[in-house]
Amino acid sequence: MPSVPDTPRKRFESASLTRTGYNKNKLVETGSKIQRVAFLGDYLPRKCGIATFTSDLLTSVAAGHPQSQCFAVPVNDIEGGYEYPDVVRFEIEEQDLTSYQRAADFINISNVDIVCVQHEFGIYGGPAGRHLLALVRDLTMPVVTTFHTLLREPNDTQRRVMQELIAHSTRLVVMTERGRQMLQDVYNAPATKIDLIPHGIPDIPFVDPNYYKDQFGVEGRVVLLTFGLLSPNKGIEHVLNALPQILEEFPDVVYVVLGATHPHELQERGEAYRLSLEILAKKNKVEKSVIFYNRFVELEELKEFIGAADLYITPYLNEAQITSGTLAYAFGAGKAVVSTPYWHAAELLAEERGILVPFGDSKAIAREVVGLLRDATRRHAIRKNAYRLGREMVWNNVARLYMHCFELARLQGSFLSRRLFATRTLDQQPRELPEVRLDHLSRMTDSTGIFQHAILTVPNFSEGYSTDDNARAFILALLLDELKEEPERARTLATTYAAFLNHAFDSKTKRFHNQMSFDRRWLDEQGSEDSHARALWALGVGVGRSPHRSFQIMAGQLFARALPVVRKFTSPRAWAFCLIGIHEYLCRMSGDSLAQQTREALIARLMDIFDRASHPDWPWFEEELSYDNAKLAHALILSGHATGQKAVFERGLKALRWLAGVQTSESGYFRPIGTNGFYHRGGIPATFDQQPIEAQAMVSACLEAYRATSDSWWYEQAQRAFDWFLGWNDLGLELHSVGSGGCRDALHVDRVNANQGAESTLAFLLSLAEMQLMLNAVTVFNEPAL
C-alpha cells in the first residue's frame, strides 16, 4: 500500500516523543534496555474497555519485544476476582487501600523497570479513584500513565488526584491531540512529559463486507453496526428512530447492536435500557431490521462482526469522551463511520475520514446514512482514508511507540533523585485511627430513625427523635458507604434516615418538623431554622455524593422543595449549613440556577455580618462564640473556593485560623468553647462543658481548609481536634467508647458524661469518617527530604 503524506507516525511521534531532546532513532538502533514492565489496570476476562486495552497492550509489547518480561497487576471490582491468565502476578482489591500499598511493595521487589498505568477515575477505589495515589507514590521506578478519560471541568477532588498523578508520572500518554491540549490547559501538565500515541487496534484486512455476512445470516443485506458495552449514554435509541426513514429507501438494511449490557448498568438498573430499545424498535415497526447480540464477544469474533459491517455508527450522547476503543476498531478496519461529534470522533473523523452528525439528531443520522448508501464512491473514499490512517494504529506499531515512551521514561528516571526507601520517623507518620464500629449507632436506630438520647448505652425512648440527628445520621451513612464500611448495613441505615427526613417535611409550610415523640407524633408546628438547614445539608450530600439513584432522586426532589424558604432565614448557622448542602448538591446539579442564586445570597449575608462584627482582635461573625462555631468559617472556605471568590475564601481561612488559636489550651490540646457561658467578646471563654459537636465541626472545617490549600498545618489542627475524642483533652479522658463505637455526651469539669446520645455519637463517627476519607486520599503524609 502506498505511503500517505503526513502519516500518523508523524502525528503520533514527531510531535511528542522527540520534544524531550532524546533521539528516538538512536533508541531504535541501540535497542531497549528495559527488561521488565508491569501493566496496571483492569484485565481480561473482566468485561470493560480498559481490561481489553490493557490486555492487548501487554500482549503486543511482549510479542514485539521478547527481551522484555511483562506482567499485569489488575484491579478487582468483585469479591474473589476473576479467572486471570498466568501473566497476572498480583491482584488489587478496588476499595482496599492497603491492597494498593501491598501492590507497590510487590512491584518494588520485582525488579521492574517501568510501570505502565491505565487511568480511568472509575476503576480505582476512593473518591475520584485516589487510592491509586497510594501505589504510585511508593514506587521506586518510572511510571508511564495513559489517560483514558480527561474531564474539561473536574471537581476539586478529581483535579487534585489528576495533578498528583501527573506529578508522580515520568511520562504521560494521551490518544488524541485534544487530550494533549487538555492535560496542559486544565491540569497544567508539562508539555515535555506528554506523548501522543493512538488507541491500538487489531490488524483487520480491508475486505468486502459481503465476505463475512453469511456467518451471521445477513447475506444480501446492508449492515449497520454499533458495538460495545450497552448503557443509556450510547444513544442507540436515536438510530432506532432513524431506521424508518432509512428503510423507506433501503429496505434491506439491518441494524446490528453488538455487546453485553455494561456490568455497572446491569447492577444498578438491570436490562431496563435494552428492554426500552426493544420496545422502541417494535413501536417504530423496525423489529425485523434490528438484531441485538447480548454478549461480550472475543476478539476474533469481533473482527468478523466488524468485517461484515457496511457502515459503523456511534450515536454517543456525551461530548466529553476523549477516547473510544470501539470507534478506533471500526475506523482502523476501514469502515465508513457516522458518529456524533464527541471529542475522539471529531478529531479522528476529520478531513473526509468519516461523517459527523449532531447529538441526539435522528433525522441527521438518517440523512447521512442514506446519503452514504446512495453514494458508493464517497463511501469507499471515506473507507480508504480511514484505513490508510488506521495502519499506524495497529497494535504492533502502538506497542513500538509505547516502548519508545518507556525508554524515554527510563532515561529520564536515571536523572531523577528518587527515594528508594519510604522510611518515616514517628513524627512523620499519621496517627492510627480507631476502627469504625457501628454497634451503638445500630442500637440507637429503629425502623423510624435514630433516637435523640441514651441512658448510658440504652436508647431513651421518652425523648423520641429529631430531624437534626437524622440529618447528621444520613450524612454519616453516606460517608460510610463511600468508605465501603459495612456497605449493606450503611445503606440500610441510610434508607431509614432518608425516610425520616422525607416524612419530616411539611408540604404546606415548606418547612421540616424537628421533634418527634416515640409514638411518631410531631411535637412542633415547625422546626428551627437550624434543623431545616441541617436537613437541607444532608439532602445535598445525598444528591452530590451517593452513588445510589434512589437516594439521588429522593434527596434531589426534597431539596428542591425545601430550598426556596431558606432565603428568609435569619440564623447565621442555618445559612452556613445551607451553603455546605448547596455545595454538595451543585457537585452533581451544577446547572441549578436557584441553588446558585441562593448560594450567592447566603455568602453575601455571612460576609456582611463578619464585616460588621469583626475587630482586629476578634475576626469573627458575631460578638460571641457559642455552638457549632467552625461551621461559619467552613461555609465561607468551601463556598469561596468553589466559586473562585478570593475574598470570601480568605475571610473564611482568617476566621478559622483565629478560632483554632482560641480553642487551643496552654498544653496544646484542643479545648472547645464550653456551653457554661460560651465566650463573649471582652470576656473569659467558658472551659466546660465541652461538647463533641464542637470537635466535629473543627475537624470538618480544618480538613476542608487542608483540601483547599494543601497546607499541612490545617491537617494538624484537624488531627488535634479529633484527638480530643481519644483523651487528648483537659481531663485526659476518652470520650470515644472503644467497646460500642459510640461517644460520651460531654466533658464536664470533673468527669465525662457517660450517656452516649445521638449527637455525640454522630459527632465522633462523622469525624472518624472524614479523617479516614482524608487519609485514604494519601495526601497527608509529610515527605522526608530527599
PDB file of N, CA and C in Angstrom, residues 24-53:
ATOM      1  N   LYS A  24      14.955   9.444  19.126  1.00  0.00           N
ATOM      2  CA  LYS A  24      14.196   8.197  19.071  1.00  0.00           C
ATOM      3  C   LYS A  24      14.818   7.206  18.100  1.00  0.00           C
ATOM      4  N   ASN A  25      15.476   7.713  17.037  1.00  0.00           N
ATOM      5  CA  ASN A  25      16.104   6.789  16.093  1.00  0.00           C
ATOM      6  C   ASN A  25      17.257   6.043  16.747  1.00  0.00           C
ATOM      7  N   LYS A  26      17.981   6.737  17.613  1.00  0.00           N
ATOM      8  CA  LYS A  26      19.069   6.084  18.330  1.00  0.00           C
ATOM      9  C   LYS A  26      18.530   5.004  19.250  1.00  0.00           C
ATOM     10  N   LEU A  27      17.354   5.268  19.836  1.00  0.00           N
ATOM     11  CA  LEU A  27      16.748   4.259  20.694  1.00  0.00           C
ATOM     12  C   LEU A  27      16.434   3.002  19.897  1.00  0.00           C
ATOM     13  N   VAL A  28      15.974   3.183  18.659  1.00  0.00           N
ATOM     14  CA  VAL A  28      15.634   2.035  17.832  1.00  0.00           C
ATOM     15  C   VAL A  28      16.886   1.262  17.467  1.00  0.00           C
ATOM     16  N   GLU A  29      17.957   2.015  17.117  1.00  0.00           N
ATOM     17  CA  GLU A  29      19.175   1.347  16.674  1.00  0.00           C
ATOM     18  C   GLU A  29      19.841   0.570  17.789  1.00  0.00           C
ATOM     19  N   THR A  30      19.901   1.160  18.970  1.00  0.00           N
ATOM     20  CA  THR A  30      20.640   0.518  20.056  1.00  0.00           C
ATOM     21  C   THR A  30      19.821  -0.528  20.775  1.00  0.00           C
ATOM     22  N   GLY A  31      18.490  -0.511  20.600  1.00  0.00           N
ATOM     23  CA  GLY A  31      17.646  -1.479  21.284  1.00  0.00           C
ATOM     24  C   GLY A  31      17.332  -1.031  22.696  1.00  0.00           C
ATOM     25  N   SER A  32      16.228  -1.519  23.211  1.00  0.00           N
ATOM     26  CA  SER A  32      15.782  -1.115  24.536  1.00  0.00           C
ATOM     27  C   SER A  32      16.522  -1.885  25.614  1.00  0.00           C
ATOM     28  N   LYS A  33      16.793  -1.199  26.703  1.00  0.00           N
ATOM     29  CA  LYS A  33      17.408  -1.839  27.866  1.00  0.00           C
ATOM     30  C   LYS A  33      16.363  -2.208  28.922  1.00  0.00           C
ATOM     31  N   ILE A  34      15.112  -2.065  28.564  1.00  0.00           N
ATOM     32  CA  ILE A  34      14.031  -2.386  29.503  1.00  0.00           C
ATOM     33  C   ILE A  34      13.829  -3.891  29.538  1.00  0.00           C
ATOM     34  N   GLN A  35      13.944  -4.450  30.720  1.00  0.00           N
ATOM     35  CA  GLN A  35      13.846  -5.895  30.890  1.00  0.00           C
ATOM     36  C   GLN A  35      12.512  -6.346  31.468  1.00  0.00           C
ATOM     37  N   ARG A  36      11.834  -5.461  32.192  1.00  0.00           N
ATOM     38  CA  ARG A  36      10.640  -5.904  32.909  1.00  0.00           C
ATOM     39  C   ARG A  36       9.654  -4.746  33.011  1.00  0.00           C
ATOM     40  N   VAL A  37       8.391  -4.987  32.588  1.00  0.00           N
ATOM     41  CA  VAL A  37       7.361  -3.959  32.611  1.00  0.00           C
ATOM     42  C   VAL A  37       6.137  -4.502  33.341  1.00  0.00           C
ATOM     43  N   ALA A  38       5.616  -3.719  34.266  1.00  0.00           N
ATOM     44  CA  ALA A  38       4.362  -4.069  34.957  1.00  0.00           C
ATOM     45  C   ALA A  38       3.248  -3.190  34.406  1.00  0.00           C
ATOM     46  N   PHE A  39       2.129  -3.823  34.040  1.00  0.00           N
ATOM     47  CA  PHE A  39       0.979  -3.102  33.494  1.00  0.00           C
ATOM     48  C   PHE A  39      -0.133  -3.094  34.545  1.00  0.00           C
ATOM     49  N   LEU A  40      -0.551  -1.890  34.942  1.00  0.00           N
ATOM     50  CA  LEU A  40      -1.542  -1.731  35.995  1.00  0.00           C
ATOM     51  C   LEU A  40      -2.850  -1.215  35.398  1.00  0.00           C
ATOM     52  N   GLY A  41      -3.942  -1.924  35.663  1.00  0.00           N
ATOM     53  CA  GLY A  41      -5.262  -1.532  35.177  1.00  0.00           C
ATOM     54  C   GLY A  41      -6.177  -2.735  35.192  1.00  0.00           C
ATOM     55  N   ASP A  42      -7.368  -2.600  34.679  1.00  0.00           N
ATOM     56  CA  ASP A  42      -8.241  -3.770  34.548  1.00  0.00           C
ATOM     57  C   ASP A  42      -7.642  -4.736  33.528  1.00  0.00           C
ATOM     58  N   TYR A  43      -8.083  -6.015  33.606  1.00  0.00           N
ATOM     59  CA  TYR A  43      -7.505  -7.027  32.713  1.00  0.00           C
ATOM     60  C   TYR A  43      -8.555  -8.085  32.406  1.00  0.00           C
ATOM     61  N   LEU A  44      -8.514  -8.599  31.174  1.00  0.00           N
ATOM     62  CA  LEU A  44      -9.423  -9.681  30.808  1.00  0.00           C
ATOM     63  C   LEU A  44      -9.205 -10.897  31.704  1.00  0.00           C
ATOM     64  N   PRO A  45     -10.278 -11.601  32.089  1.00  0.00           N
ATOM     65  CA  PRO A  45     -11.616 -11.620  31.488  1.00  0.00           C
ATOM     66  C   PRO A  45     -12.618 -10.617  32.059  1.00  0.00           C
ATOM     67  N   ARG A  46     -12.172  -9.620  32.862  1.00  0.00           N
ATOM     68  CA  ARG A  46     -13.116  -8.587  33.266  1.00  0.00           C
ATOM     69  C   ARG A  46     -13.662  -7.906  32.017  1.00  0.00           C
ATOM     70  N   LYS A  47     -14.947  -7.627  32.001  1.00  0.00           N
ATOM     71  CA  LYS A  47     -15.607  -7.113  30.812  1.00  0.00           C
ATOM     72  C   LYS A  47     -15.707  -5.594  30.857  1.00  0.00           C
ATOM     73  N   CYS A  48     -14.689  -4.947  30.338  1.00  0.00           N
ATOM     74  CA  CYS A  48     -14.722  -3.493  30.197  1.00  0.00           C
ATOM     75  C   CYS A  48     -13.649  -3.092  29.204  1.00  0.00           C
ATOM     76  N   GLY A  49     -13.765  -1.879  28.679  1.00  0.00           N
ATOM     77  CA  GLY A  49     -12.829  -1.421  27.661  1.00  0.00           C
ATOM     78  C   GLY A  49     -11.406  -1.321  28.149  1.00  0.00           C
ATOM     79  N   ILE A  50     -11.208  -0.894  29.401  1.00  0.00           N
ATOM     80  CA  ILE A  50      -9.854  -0.775  29.935  1.00  0.00           C
ATOM     81  C   ILE A  50      -9.202  -2.150  30.036  1.00  0.00           C
ATOM     82  N   ALA A  51      -9.971  -3.155  30.446  1.00  0.00           N
ATOM     83  CA  ALA A  51      -9.433  -4.509  30.545  1.00  0.00           C
ATOM     84  C   ALA A  51      -8.959  -5.000  29.185  1.00  0.00           C
ATOM     85  N   THR A  52      -9.758  -4.756  28.153  1.00  0.00           N
ATOM     86  CA  THR A  52      -9.368  -5.161  26.803  1.00  0.00           C
ATOM     87  C   THR A  52      -8.113  -4.419  26.364  1.00  0.00           C
ATOM     88  N   PHE A  53      -8.062  -3.118  26.614  1.00  0.00           N
ATOM     89  CA  PHE A  53      -6.909  -2.310  26.223  1.00  0.00           C
ATOM     90  C   PHE A  53      -5.634  -2.803  26.917  1.00  0.00           C
TER      91      PHE A  53
END
